[in-house]
mmCIF file of C-alpha atoms in Angstrom:
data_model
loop_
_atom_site.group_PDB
_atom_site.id
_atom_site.type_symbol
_atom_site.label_atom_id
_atom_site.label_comp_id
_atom_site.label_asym_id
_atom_site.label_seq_id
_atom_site.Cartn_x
_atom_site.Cartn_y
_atom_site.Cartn_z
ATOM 1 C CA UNK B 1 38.510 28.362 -29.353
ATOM 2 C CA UNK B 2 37.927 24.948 -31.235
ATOM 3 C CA UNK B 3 39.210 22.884 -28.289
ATOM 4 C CA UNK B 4 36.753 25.076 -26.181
ATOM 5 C CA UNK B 5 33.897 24.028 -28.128
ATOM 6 C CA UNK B 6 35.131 20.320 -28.053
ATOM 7 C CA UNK B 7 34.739 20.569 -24.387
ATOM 8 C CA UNK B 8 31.678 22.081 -23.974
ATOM 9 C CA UNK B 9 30.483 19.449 -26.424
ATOM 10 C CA UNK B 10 32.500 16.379 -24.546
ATOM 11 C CA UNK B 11 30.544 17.962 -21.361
ATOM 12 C CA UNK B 12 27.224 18.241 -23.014
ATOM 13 C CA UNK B 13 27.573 14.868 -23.806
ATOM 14 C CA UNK B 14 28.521 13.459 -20.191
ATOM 15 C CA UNK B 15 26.082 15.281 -18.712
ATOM 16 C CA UNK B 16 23.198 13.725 -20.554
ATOM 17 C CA UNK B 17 25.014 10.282 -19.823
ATOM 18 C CA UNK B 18 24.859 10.923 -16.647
ATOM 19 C CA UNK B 19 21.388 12.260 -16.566
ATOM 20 C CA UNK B 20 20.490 9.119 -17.976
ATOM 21 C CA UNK B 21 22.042 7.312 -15.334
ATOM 22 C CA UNK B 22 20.173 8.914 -12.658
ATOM 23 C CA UNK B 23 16.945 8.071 -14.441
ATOM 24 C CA UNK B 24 17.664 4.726 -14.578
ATOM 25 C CA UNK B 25 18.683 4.357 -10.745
ATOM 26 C CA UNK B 26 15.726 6.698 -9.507
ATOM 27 C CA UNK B 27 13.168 4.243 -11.824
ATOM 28 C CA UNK B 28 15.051 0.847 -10.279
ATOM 29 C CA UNK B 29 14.683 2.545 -6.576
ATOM 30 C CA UNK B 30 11.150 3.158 -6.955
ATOM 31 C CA UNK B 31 10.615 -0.464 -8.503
ATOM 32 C CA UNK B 32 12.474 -1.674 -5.730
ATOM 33 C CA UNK B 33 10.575 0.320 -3.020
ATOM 34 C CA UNK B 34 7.461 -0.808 -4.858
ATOM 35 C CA UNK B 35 8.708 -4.582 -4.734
ATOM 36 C CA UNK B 36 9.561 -3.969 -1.184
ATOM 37 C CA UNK B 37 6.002 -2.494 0.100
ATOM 38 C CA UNK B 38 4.311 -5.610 -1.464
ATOM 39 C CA UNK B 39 6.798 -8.327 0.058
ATOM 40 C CA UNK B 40 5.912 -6.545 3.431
ATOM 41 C CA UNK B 41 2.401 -6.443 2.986
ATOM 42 C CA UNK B 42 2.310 -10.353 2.057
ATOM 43 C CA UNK B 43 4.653 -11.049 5.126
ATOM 44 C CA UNK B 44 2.310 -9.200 7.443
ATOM 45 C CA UNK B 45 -0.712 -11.126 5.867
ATOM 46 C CA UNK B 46 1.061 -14.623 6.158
ATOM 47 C CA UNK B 47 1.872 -13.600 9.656
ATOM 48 C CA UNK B 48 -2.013 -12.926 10.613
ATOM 49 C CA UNK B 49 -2.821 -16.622 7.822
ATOM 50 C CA UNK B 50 -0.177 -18.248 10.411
ATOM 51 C CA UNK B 51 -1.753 -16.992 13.701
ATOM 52 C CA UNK B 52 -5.155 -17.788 12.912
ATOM 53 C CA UNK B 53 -3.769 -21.416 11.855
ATOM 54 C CA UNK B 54 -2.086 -21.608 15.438
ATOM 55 C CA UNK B 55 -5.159 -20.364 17.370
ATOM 56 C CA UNK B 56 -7.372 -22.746 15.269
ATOM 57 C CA UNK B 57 -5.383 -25.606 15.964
ATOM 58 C CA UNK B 58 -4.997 -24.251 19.057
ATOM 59 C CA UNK B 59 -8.720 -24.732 20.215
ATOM 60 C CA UNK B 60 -9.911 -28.132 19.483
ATOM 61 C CA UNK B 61 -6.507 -29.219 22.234
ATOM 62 C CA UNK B 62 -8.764 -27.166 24.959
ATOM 63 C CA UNK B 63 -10.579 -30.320 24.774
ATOM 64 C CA UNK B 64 -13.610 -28.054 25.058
ATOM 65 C CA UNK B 65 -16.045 -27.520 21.706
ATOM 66 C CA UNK B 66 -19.300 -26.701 21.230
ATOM 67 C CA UNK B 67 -21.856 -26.941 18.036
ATOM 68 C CA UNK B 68 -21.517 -23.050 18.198
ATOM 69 C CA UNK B 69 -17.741 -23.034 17.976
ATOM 70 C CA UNK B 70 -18.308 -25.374 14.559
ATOM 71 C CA UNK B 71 -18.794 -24.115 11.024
ATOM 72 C CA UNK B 72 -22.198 -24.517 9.603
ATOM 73 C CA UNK B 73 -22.638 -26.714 6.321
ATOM 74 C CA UNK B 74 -25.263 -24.727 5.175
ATOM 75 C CA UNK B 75 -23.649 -20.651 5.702
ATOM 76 C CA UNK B 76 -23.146 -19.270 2.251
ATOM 77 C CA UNK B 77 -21.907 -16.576 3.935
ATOM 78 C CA UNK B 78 -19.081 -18.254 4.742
ATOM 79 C CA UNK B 79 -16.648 -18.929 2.150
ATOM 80 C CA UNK B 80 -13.090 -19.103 2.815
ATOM 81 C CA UNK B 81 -10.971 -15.522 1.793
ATOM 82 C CA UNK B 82 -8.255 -15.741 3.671
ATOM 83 C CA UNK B 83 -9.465 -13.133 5.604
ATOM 84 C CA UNK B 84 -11.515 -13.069 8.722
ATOM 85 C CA UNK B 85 -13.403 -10.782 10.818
ATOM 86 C CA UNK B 86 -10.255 -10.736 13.370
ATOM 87 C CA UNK B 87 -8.178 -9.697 10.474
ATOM 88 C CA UNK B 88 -9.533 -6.095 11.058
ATOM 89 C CA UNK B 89 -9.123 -6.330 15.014
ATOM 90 C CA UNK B 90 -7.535 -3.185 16.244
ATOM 91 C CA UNK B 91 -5.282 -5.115 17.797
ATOM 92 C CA UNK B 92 -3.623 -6.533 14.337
ATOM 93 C CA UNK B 93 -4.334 -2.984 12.681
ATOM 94 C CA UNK B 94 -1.642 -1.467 15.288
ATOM 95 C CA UNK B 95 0.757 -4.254 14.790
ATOM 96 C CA UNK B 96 0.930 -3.633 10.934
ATOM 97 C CA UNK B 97 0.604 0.473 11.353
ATOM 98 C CA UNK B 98 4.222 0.988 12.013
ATOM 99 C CA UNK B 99 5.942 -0.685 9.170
ATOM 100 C CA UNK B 100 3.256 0.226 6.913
ATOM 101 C CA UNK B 101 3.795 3.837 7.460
ATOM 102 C CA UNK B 102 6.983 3.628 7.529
ATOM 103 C CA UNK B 103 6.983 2.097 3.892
ATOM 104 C CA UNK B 104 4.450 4.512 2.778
ATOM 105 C CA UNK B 105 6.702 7.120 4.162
ATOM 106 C CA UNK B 106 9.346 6.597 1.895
ATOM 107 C CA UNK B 107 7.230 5.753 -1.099
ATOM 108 C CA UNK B 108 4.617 8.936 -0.736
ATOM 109 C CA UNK B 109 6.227 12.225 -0.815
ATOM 110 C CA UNK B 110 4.783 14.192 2.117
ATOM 111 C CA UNK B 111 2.842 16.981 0.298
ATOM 112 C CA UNK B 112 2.738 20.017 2.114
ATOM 113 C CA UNK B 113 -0.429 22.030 2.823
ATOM 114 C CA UNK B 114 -1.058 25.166 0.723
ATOM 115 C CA UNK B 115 0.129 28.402 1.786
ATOM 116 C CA UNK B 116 -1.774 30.760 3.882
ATOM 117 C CA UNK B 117 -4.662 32.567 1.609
ATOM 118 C CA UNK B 118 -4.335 29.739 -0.961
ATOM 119 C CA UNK B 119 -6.657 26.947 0.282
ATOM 120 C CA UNK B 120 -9.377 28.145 -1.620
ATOM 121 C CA UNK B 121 -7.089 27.668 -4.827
ATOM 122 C CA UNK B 122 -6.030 24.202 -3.982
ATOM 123 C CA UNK B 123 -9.657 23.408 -3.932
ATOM 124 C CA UNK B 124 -10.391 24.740 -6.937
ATOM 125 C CA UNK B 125 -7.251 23.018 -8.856
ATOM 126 C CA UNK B 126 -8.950 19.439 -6.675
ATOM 127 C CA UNK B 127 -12.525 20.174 -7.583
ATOM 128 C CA UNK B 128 -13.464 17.738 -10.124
ATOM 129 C CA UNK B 129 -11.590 15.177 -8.297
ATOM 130 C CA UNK B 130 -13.818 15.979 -5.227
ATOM 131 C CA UNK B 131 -16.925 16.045 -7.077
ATOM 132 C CA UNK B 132 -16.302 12.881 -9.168
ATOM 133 C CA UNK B 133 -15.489 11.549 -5.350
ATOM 134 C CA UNK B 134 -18.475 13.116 -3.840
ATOM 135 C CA UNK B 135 -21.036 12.263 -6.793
ATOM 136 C CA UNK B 136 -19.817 8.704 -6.902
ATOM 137 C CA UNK B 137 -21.079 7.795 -3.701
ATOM 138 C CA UNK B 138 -20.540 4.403 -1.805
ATOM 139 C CA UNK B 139 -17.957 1.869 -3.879
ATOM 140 C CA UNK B 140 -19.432 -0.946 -4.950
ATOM 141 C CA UNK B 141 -18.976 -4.270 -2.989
ATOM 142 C CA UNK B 142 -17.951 -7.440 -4.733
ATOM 143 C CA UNK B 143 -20.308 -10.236 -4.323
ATOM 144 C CA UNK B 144 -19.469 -13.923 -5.430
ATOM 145 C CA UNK B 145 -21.244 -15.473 -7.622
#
């Protein structure tokens, strides 16, 4: 009976080794998927930096330019982001979808909808998320100072 109880204790003991284990590997996979998501996302915006660098350079060799094709001095509007206008083209928005979905695919688990008859409960557990949501209104846009 002793050596039982050494077992179950040498068992005990494993298992909460190896429960730590799995901690530790689930918390570096999701550090790593994180890492991963944001690598991605900077490629894709160095891709759309890199083509707008190519298409710039690209239009002065046309040999045709016009005052309207120039930057005006005096546009405060327009300050240098990174980002442009063409950035949200649908175009680029569809060439980023795929791997960004499929990245948020494996990071998000897919949440299923509630069960028949308990939609109204779901709201009610999400209602003062919805109403801070709802109440807040419009975010507020940054503006440079």
């Amino acid at each position: 009976i002793l050596s039982a109880h050494e077992e179950i204790a040498r068992k005990e003991d494993e298992m909460i080794h190896l429960k730590d284990l799995l901690t530790m590997a689930i918390r570096e996979r999701d550090e790593a998927q994180a890492k991963c998501q944001r690598l991605m996302f900077e490629k894709f915006i160095l891709k759309q930096q890199l083509q707008q660098k190519q298409q710039i350079e690209a239009a002065p060799l046309s040999g045709t330019t016009s005052n309207e094709d120039e930057p005006r001095g005096g546009d405060s509007n327009n300050t240098n982001t990174g980002f442009s206008s063409s950035d949200c083209d649908e175009n680029n928005i569809n060439i980023a979808y795929p791997i960004l979905q499929e990245v948020t695919e494996k990071l998000v688990p897919k949440k299923r909808l509630p069960e028949k008859g308990k939609f109204l409960q779901a709201v009610m557990e999400a209602g003062p998320l919805l109403q801070t949501l709802i109440l807040a209104g419009p975010l507020p846009r940054w503006q440079h100072p």
